[in-house]
PDB file of C-alpha atoms in Angstrom:
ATOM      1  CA  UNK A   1       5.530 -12.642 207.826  1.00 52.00           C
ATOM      2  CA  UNK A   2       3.262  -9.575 208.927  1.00 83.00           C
ATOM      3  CA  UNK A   3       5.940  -8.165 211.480  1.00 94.00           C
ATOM      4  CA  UNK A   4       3.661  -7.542 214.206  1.00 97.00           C
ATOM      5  CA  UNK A   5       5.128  -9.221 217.098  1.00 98.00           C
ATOM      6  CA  UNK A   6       3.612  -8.946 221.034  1.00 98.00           C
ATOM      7  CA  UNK A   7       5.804  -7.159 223.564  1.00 98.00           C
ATOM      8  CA  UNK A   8       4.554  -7.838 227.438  1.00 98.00           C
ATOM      9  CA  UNK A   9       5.185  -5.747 230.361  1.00 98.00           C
ATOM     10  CA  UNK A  10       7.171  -7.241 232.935  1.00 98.00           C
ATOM     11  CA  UNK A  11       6.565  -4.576 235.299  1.00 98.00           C
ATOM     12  CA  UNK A  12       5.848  -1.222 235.802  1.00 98.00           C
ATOM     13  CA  UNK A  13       7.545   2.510 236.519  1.00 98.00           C
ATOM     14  CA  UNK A  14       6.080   4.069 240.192  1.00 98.00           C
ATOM     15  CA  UNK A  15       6.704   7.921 239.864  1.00 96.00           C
ATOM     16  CA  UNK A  16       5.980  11.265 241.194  1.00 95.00           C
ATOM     17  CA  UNK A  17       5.847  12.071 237.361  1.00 94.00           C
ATOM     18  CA  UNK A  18       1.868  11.930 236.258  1.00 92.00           C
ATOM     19  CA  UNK A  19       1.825  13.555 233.064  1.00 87.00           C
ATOM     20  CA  UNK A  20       3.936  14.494 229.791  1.00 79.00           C
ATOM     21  CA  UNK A  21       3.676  18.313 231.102  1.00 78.00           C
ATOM     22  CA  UNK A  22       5.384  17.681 234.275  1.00 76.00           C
ATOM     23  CA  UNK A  23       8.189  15.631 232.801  1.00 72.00           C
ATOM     24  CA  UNK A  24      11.673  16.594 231.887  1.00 72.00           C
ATOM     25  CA  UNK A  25      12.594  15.926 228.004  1.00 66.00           C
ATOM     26  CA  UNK A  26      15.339  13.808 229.159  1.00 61.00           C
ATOM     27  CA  UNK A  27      16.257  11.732 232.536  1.00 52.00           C
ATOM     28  CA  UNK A  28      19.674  13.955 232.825  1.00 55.00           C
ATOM     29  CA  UNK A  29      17.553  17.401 232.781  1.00 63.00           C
ATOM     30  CA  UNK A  30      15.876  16.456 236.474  1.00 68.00           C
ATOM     31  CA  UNK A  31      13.778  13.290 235.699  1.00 88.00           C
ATOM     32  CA  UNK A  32      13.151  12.063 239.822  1.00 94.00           C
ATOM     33  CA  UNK A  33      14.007   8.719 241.131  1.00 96.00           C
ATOM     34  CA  UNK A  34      11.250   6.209 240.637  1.00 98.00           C
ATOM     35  CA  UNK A  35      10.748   2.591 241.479  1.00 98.00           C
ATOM     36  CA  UNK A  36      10.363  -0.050 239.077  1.00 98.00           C
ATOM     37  CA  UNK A  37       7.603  -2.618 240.377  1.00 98.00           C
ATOM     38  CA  UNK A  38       8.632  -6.266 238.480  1.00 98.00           C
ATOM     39  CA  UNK A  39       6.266  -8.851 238.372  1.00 98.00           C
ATOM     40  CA  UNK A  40       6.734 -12.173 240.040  1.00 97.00           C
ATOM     41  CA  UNK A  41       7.306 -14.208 237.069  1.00 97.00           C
ATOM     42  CA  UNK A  42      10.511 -12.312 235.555  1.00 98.00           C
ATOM     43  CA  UNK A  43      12.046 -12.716 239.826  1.00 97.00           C
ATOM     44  CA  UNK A  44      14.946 -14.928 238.069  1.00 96.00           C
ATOM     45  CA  UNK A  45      15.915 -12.896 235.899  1.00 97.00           C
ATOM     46  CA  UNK A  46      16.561  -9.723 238.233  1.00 97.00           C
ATOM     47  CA  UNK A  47      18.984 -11.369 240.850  1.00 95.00           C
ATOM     48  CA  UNK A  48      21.591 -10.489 239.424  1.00 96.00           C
ATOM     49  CA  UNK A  49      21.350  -6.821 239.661  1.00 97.00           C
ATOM     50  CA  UNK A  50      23.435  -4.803 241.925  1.00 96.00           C
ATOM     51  CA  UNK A  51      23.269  -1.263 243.579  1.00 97.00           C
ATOM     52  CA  UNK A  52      25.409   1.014 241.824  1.00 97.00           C
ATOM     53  CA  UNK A  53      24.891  -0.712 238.402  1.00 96.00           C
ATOM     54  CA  UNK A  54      24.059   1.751 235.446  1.00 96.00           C
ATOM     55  CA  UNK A  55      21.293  -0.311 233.595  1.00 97.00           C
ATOM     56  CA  UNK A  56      19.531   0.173 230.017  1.00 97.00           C
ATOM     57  CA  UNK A  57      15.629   0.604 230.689  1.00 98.00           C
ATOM     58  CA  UNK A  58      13.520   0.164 228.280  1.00 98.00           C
ATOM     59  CA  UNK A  59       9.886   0.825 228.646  1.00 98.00           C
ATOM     60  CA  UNK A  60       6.683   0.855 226.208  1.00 98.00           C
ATOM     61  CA  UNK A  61       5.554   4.461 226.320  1.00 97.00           C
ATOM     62  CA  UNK A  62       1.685   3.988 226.478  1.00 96.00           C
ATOM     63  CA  UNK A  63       1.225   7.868 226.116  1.00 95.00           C
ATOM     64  CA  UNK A  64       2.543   8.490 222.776  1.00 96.00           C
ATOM     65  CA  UNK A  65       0.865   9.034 219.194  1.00 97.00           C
ATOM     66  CA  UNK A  66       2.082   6.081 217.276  1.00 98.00           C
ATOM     67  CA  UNK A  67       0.887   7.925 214.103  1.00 97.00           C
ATOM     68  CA  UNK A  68       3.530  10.478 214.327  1.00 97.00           C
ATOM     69  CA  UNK A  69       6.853  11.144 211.798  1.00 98.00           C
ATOM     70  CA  UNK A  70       7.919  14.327 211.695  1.00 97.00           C
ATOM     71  CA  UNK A  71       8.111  16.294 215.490  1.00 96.00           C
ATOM     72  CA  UNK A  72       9.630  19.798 216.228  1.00 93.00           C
ATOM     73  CA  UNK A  73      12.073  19.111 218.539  1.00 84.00           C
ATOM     74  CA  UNK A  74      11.620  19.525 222.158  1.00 82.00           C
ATOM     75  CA  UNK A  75       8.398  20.770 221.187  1.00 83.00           C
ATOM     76  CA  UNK A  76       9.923  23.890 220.362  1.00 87.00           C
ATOM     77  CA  UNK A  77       7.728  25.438 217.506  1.00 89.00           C
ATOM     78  CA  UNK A  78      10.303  27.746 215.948  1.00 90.00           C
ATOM     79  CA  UNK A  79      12.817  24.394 215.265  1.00 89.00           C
ATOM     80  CA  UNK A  80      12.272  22.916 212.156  1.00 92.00           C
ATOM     81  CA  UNK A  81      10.357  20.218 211.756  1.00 95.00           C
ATOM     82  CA  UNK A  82      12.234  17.027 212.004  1.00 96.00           C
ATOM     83  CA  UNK A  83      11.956  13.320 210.885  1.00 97.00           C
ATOM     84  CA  UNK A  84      11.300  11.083 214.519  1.00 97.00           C
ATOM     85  CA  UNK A  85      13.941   8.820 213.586  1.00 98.00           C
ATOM     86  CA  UNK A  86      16.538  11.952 214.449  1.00 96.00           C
ATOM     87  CA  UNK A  87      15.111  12.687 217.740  1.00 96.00           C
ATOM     88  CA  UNK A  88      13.787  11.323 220.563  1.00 95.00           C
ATOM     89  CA  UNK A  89      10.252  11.867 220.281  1.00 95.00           C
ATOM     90  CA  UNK A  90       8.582   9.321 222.481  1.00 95.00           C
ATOM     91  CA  UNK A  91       5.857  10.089 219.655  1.00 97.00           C
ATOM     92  CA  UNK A  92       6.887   7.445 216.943  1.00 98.00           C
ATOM     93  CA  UNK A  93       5.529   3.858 215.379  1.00 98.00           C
ATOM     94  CA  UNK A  94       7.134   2.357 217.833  1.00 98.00           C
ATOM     95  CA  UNK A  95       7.280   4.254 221.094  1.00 98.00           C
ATOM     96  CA  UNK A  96       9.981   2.500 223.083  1.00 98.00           C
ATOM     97  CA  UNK A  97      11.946   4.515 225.672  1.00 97.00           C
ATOM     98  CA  UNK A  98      15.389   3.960 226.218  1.00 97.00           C
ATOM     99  CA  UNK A  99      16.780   4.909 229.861  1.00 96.00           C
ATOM    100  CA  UNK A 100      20.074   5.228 231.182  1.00 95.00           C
ATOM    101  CA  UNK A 101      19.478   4.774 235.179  1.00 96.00           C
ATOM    102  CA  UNK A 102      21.717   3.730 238.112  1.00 97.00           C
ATOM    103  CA  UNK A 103      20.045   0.878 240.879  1.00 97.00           C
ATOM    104  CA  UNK A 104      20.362   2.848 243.830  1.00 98.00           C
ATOM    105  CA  UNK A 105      18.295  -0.005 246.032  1.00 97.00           C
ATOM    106  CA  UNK A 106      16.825  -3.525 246.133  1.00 96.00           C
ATOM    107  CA  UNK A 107      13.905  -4.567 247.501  1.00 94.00           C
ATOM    108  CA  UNK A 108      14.678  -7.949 249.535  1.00 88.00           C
ATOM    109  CA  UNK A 109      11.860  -9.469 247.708  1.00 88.00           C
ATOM    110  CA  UNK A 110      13.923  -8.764 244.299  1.00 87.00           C
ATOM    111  CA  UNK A 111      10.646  -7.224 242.694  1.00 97.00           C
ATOM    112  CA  UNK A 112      11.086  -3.359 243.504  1.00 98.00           C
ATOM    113  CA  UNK A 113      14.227  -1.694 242.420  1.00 98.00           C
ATOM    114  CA  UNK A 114      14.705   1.787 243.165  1.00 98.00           C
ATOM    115  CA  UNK A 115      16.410   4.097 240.058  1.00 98.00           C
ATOM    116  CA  UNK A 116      17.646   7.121 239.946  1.00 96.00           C
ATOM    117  CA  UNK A 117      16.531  10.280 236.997  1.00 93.00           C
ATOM    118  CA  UNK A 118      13.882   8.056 235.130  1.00 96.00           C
ATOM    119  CA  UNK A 119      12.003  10.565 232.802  1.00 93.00           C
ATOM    120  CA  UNK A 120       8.851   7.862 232.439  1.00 95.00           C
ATOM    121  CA  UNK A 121       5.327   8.463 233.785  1.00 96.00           C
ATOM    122  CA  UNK A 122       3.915   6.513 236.393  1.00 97.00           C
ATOM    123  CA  UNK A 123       2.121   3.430 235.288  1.00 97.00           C
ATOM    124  CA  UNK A 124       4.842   3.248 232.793  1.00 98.00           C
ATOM    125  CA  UNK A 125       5.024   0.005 231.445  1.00 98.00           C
ATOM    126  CA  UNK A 126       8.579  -2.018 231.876  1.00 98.00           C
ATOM    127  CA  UNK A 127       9.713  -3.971 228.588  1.00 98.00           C
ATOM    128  CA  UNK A 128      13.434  -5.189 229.389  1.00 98.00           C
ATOM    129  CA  UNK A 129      16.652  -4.049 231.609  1.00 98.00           C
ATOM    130  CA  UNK A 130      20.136  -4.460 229.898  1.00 98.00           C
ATOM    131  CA  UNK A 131      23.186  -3.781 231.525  1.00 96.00           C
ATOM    132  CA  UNK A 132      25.745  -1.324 230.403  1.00 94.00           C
ATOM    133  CA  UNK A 133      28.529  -2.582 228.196  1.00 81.00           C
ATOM    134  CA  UNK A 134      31.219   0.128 229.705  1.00 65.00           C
ATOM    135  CA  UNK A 135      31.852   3.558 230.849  1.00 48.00           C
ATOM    136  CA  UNK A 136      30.578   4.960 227.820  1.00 47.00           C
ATOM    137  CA  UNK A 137      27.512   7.828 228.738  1.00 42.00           C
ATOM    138  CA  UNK A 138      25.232   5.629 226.487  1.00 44.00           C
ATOM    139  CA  UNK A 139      22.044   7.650 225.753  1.00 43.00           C
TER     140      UNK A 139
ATOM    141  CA  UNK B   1      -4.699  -3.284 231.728  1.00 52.00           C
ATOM    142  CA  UNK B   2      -3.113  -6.238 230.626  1.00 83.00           C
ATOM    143  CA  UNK B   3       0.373  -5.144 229.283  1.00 94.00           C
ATOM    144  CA  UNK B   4       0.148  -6.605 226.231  1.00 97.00           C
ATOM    145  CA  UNK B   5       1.379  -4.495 223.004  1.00 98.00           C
ATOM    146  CA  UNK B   6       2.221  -4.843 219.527  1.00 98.00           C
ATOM    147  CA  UNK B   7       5.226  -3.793 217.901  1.00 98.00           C
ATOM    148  CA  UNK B   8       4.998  -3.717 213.992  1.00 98.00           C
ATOM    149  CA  UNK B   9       8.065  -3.542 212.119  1.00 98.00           C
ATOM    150  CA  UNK B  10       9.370  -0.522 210.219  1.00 98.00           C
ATOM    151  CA  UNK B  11      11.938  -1.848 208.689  1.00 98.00           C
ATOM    152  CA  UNK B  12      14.265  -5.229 207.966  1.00 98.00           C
ATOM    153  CA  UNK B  13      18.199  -5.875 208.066  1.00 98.00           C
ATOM    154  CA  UNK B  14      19.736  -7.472 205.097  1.00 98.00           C
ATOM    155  CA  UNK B  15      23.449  -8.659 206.530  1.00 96.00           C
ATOM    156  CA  UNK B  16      25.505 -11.614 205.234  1.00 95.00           C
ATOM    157  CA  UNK B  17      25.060 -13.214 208.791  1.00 94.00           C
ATOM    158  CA  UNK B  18      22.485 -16.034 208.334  1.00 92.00           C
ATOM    159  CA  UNK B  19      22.399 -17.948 211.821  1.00 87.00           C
ATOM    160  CA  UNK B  20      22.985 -17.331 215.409  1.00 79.00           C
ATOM    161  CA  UNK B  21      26.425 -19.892 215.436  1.00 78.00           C
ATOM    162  CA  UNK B  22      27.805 -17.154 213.122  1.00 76.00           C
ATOM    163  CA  UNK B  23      27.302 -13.893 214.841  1.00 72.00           C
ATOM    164  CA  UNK B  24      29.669 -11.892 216.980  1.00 72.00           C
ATOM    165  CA  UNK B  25      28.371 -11.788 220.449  1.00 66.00           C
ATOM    166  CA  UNK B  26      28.462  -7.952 219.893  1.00 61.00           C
ATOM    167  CA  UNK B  27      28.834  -5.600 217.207  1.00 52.00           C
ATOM    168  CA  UNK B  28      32.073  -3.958 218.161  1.00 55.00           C
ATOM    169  CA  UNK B  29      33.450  -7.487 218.138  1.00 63.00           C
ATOM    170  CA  UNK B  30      33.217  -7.673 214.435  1.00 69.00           C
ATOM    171  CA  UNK B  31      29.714  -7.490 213.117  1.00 88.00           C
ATOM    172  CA  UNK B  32      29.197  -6.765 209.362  1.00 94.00           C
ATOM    173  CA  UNK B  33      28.094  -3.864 207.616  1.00 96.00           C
ATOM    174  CA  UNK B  34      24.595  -4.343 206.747  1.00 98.00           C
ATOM    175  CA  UNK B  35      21.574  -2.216 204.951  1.00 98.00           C
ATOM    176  CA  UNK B  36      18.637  -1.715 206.834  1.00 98.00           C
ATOM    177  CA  UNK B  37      15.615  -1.467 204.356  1.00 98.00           C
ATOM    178  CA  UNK B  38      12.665   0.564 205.496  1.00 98.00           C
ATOM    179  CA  UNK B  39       8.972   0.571 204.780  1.00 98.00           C
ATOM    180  CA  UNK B  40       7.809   3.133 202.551  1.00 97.00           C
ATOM    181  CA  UNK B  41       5.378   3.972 205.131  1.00 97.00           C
ATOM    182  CA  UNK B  42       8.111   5.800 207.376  1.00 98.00           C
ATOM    183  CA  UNK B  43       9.984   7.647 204.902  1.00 97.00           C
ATOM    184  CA  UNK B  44       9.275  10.681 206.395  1.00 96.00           C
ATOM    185  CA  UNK B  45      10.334   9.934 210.014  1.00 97.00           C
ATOM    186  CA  UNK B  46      13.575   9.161 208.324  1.00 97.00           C
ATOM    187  CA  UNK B  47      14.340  12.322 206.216  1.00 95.00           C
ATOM    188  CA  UNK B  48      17.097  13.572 209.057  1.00 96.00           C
ATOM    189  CA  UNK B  49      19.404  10.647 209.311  1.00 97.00           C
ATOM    190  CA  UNK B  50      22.951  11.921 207.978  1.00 96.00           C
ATOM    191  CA  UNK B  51      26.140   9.815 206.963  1.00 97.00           C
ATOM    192  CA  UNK B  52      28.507   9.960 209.625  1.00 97.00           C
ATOM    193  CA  UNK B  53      25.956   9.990 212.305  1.00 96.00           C
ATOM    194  CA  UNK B  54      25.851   7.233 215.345  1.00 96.00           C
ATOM    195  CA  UNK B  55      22.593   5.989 215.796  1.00 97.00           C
ATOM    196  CA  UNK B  56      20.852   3.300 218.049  1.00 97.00           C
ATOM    197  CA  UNK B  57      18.771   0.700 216.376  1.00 98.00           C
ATOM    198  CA  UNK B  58      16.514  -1.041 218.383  1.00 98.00           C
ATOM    199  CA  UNK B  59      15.410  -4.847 216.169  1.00 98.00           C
ATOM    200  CA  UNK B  60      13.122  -7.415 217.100  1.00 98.00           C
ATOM    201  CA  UNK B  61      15.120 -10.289 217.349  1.00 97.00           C
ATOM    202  CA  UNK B  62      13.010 -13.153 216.212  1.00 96.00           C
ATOM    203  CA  UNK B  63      14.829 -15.896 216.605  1.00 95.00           C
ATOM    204  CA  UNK B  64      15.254 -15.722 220.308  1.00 96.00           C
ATOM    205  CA  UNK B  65      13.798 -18.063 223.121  1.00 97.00           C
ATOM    206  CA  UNK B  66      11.228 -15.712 224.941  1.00 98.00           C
ATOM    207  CA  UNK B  67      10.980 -18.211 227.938  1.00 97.00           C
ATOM    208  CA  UNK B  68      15.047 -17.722 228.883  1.00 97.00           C
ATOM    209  CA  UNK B  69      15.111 -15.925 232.729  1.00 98.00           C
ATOM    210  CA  UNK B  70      18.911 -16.903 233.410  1.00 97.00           C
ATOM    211  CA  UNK B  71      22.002 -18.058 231.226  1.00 96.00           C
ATOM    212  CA  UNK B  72      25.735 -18.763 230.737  1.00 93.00           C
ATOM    213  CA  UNK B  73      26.809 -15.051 229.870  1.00 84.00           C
ATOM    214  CA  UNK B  74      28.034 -15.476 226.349  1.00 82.00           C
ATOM    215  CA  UNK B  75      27.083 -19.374 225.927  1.00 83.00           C
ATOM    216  CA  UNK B  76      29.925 -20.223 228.180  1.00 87.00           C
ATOM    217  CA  UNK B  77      29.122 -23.240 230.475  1.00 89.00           C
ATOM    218  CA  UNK B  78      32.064 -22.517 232.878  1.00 90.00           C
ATOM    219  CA  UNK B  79      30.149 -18.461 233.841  1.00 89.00           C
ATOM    220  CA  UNK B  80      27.899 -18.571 236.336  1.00 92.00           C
ATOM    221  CA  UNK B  81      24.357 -18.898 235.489  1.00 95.00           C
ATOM    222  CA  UNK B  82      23.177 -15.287 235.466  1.00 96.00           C
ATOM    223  CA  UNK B  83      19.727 -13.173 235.647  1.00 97.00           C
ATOM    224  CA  UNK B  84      18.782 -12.685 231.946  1.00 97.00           C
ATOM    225  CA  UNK B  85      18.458  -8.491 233.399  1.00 98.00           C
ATOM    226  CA  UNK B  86      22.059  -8.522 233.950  1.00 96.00           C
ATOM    227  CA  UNK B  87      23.529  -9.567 230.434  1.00 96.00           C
ATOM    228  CA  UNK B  88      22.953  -8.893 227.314  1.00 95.00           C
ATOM    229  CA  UNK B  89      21.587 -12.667 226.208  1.00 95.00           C
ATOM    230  CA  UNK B  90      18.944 -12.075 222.786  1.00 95.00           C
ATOM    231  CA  UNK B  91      16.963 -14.869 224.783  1.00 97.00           C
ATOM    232  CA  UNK B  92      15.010 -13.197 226.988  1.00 98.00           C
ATOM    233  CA  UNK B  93      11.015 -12.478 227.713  1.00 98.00           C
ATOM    234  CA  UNK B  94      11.108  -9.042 225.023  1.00 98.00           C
ATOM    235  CA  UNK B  95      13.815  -9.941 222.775  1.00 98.00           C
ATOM    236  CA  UNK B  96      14.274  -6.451 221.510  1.00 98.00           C
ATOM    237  CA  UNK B  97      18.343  -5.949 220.540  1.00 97.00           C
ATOM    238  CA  UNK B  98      20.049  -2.844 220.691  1.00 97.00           C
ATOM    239  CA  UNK B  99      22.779  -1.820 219.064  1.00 96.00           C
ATOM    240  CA  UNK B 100      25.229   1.180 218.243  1.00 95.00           C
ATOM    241  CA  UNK B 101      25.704   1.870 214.986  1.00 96.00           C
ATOM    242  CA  UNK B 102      27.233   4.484 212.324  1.00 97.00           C
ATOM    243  CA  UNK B 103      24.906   5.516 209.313  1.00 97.00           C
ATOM    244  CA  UNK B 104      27.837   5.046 206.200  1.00 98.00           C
ATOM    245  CA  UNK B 105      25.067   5.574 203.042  1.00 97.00           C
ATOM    246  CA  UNK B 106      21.818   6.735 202.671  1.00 96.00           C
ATOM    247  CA  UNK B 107      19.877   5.591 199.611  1.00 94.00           C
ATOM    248  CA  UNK B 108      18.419   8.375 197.141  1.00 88.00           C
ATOM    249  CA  UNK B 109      15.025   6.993 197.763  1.00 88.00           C
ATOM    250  CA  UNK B 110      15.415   7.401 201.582  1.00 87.00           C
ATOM    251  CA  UNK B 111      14.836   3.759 202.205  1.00 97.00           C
ATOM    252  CA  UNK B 112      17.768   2.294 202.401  1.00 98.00           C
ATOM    253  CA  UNK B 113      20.515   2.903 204.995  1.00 98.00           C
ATOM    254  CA  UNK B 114      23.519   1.439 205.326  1.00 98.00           C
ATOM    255  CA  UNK B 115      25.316   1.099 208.975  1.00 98.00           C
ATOM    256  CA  UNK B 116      28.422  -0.540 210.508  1.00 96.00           C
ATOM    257  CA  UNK B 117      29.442  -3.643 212.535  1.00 93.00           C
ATOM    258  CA  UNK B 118      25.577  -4.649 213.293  1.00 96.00           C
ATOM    259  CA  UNK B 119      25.675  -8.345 214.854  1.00 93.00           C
ATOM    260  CA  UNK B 120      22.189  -8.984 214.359  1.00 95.00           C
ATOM    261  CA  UNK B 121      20.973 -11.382 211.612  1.00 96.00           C
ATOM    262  CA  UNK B 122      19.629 -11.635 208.356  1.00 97.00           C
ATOM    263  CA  UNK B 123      15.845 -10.618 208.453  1.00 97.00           C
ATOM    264  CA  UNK B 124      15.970  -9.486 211.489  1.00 98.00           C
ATOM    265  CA  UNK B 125      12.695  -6.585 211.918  1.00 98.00           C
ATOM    266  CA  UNK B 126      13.785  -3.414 212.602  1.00 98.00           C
ATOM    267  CA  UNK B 127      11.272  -1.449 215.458  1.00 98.00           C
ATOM    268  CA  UNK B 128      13.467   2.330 215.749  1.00 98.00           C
ATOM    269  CA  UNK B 129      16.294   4.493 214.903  1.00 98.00           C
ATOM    270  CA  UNK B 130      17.086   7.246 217.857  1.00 98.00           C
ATOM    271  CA  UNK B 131      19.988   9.151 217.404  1.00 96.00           C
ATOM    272  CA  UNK B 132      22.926   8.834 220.166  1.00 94.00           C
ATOM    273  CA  UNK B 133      22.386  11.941 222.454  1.00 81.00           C
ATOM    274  CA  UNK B 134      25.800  12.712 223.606  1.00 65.00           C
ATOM    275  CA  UNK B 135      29.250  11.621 222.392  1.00 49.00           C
ATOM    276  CA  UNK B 136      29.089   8.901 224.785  1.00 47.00           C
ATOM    277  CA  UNK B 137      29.869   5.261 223.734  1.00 42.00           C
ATOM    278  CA  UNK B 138      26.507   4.035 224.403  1.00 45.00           C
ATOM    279  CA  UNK B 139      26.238   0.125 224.483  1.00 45.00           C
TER     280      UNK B 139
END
């Protein structure tokens, strides 16, 4: 028991965002809407989505430094220099993102959804959408 | 490009829940405290963690059926069969679980935390600790 385990993209972020300089810390600071591109084989397991629905995105950010565990936050050089597991430094051994977006459309073909304030790059790859358990802001 | 990563765990739970048949379908429905028990190799991306604080884990959860696209929501026959995108089923093509959780002890050494209500099992690999962002309810 190693615990490496394979995670596979089942789609992919489309966004005006192009690189880390361009894009806002966090999706609530003016992160643009985006389309999420899924691939054919995951089609099941999308129809059930609905416009309006908040959804949990979670994507593999393929930009970060996987070496990284200690960050000053936001960047910022003059805050202290913090453990990653306190922020949300896509920098970390394990850079998952974790979105809080609302379906604002559905492509009739069930593959492109259109979200609303996704902070991810485009290219980003797609790992998993979970719904939102209640009204709670959740991020 | 052929969206294929690895995730390699940082961590493991140790929880008195040993099999699927006795976990709470979520953790606010009566999951156990558990510890998590980190590599030494992350200590230092954990130095900010603080008792009291919410934090989500994100866990590999390795006893899931990666082939799943659609299911009974909550292992009920008479629910609809549903897109695997719009519930929270562990069975699903990147079983990665997320959960809400309250940090209750931190070991001297660093490397062991203990949190609250956590429905995943025994063994279970931890992949990341972000801290909640707001005082939402976030799940």
């Amino acid at each position: 028991m190693d615990g490496r385990y394979e995670v596979r993209a089942i789609g992919r972020v489309e966004s005006p965002l192009r690189e880390r300089a361009q894009a806002p810390k966090q999706g609530d600071e003016g992160g643009p809407d985006a389309w999420l591109v899924f691939e054919p084989r995951v089609a099941r397991g999308l129809r059930d989505l609905t416009v309006g629905q908040d959804v949990l995105l979670l994507t593999w950010l393929d930009r970060a430094d996987r070496n990284v565990l200690a960050v000053h936050p936001r960047g910022e050089a003059a805050r202290p220099e913090t453990g990653v597991f306190a922020t949300r430094s896509p920098d970390r051994p394990n850079p998952i993102g974790l979105h809080r977006v609302t379906v604002l459309a559905l492509d009739p073909d069930g593959l492109r959804v259109r979200v609303s304030d996704l902070e991810a790059l485009d290219g980003t790859p797609v790992l998993d959408v979970k719904p939102v358990l209640d009204g709670g802001t959740e991020r």
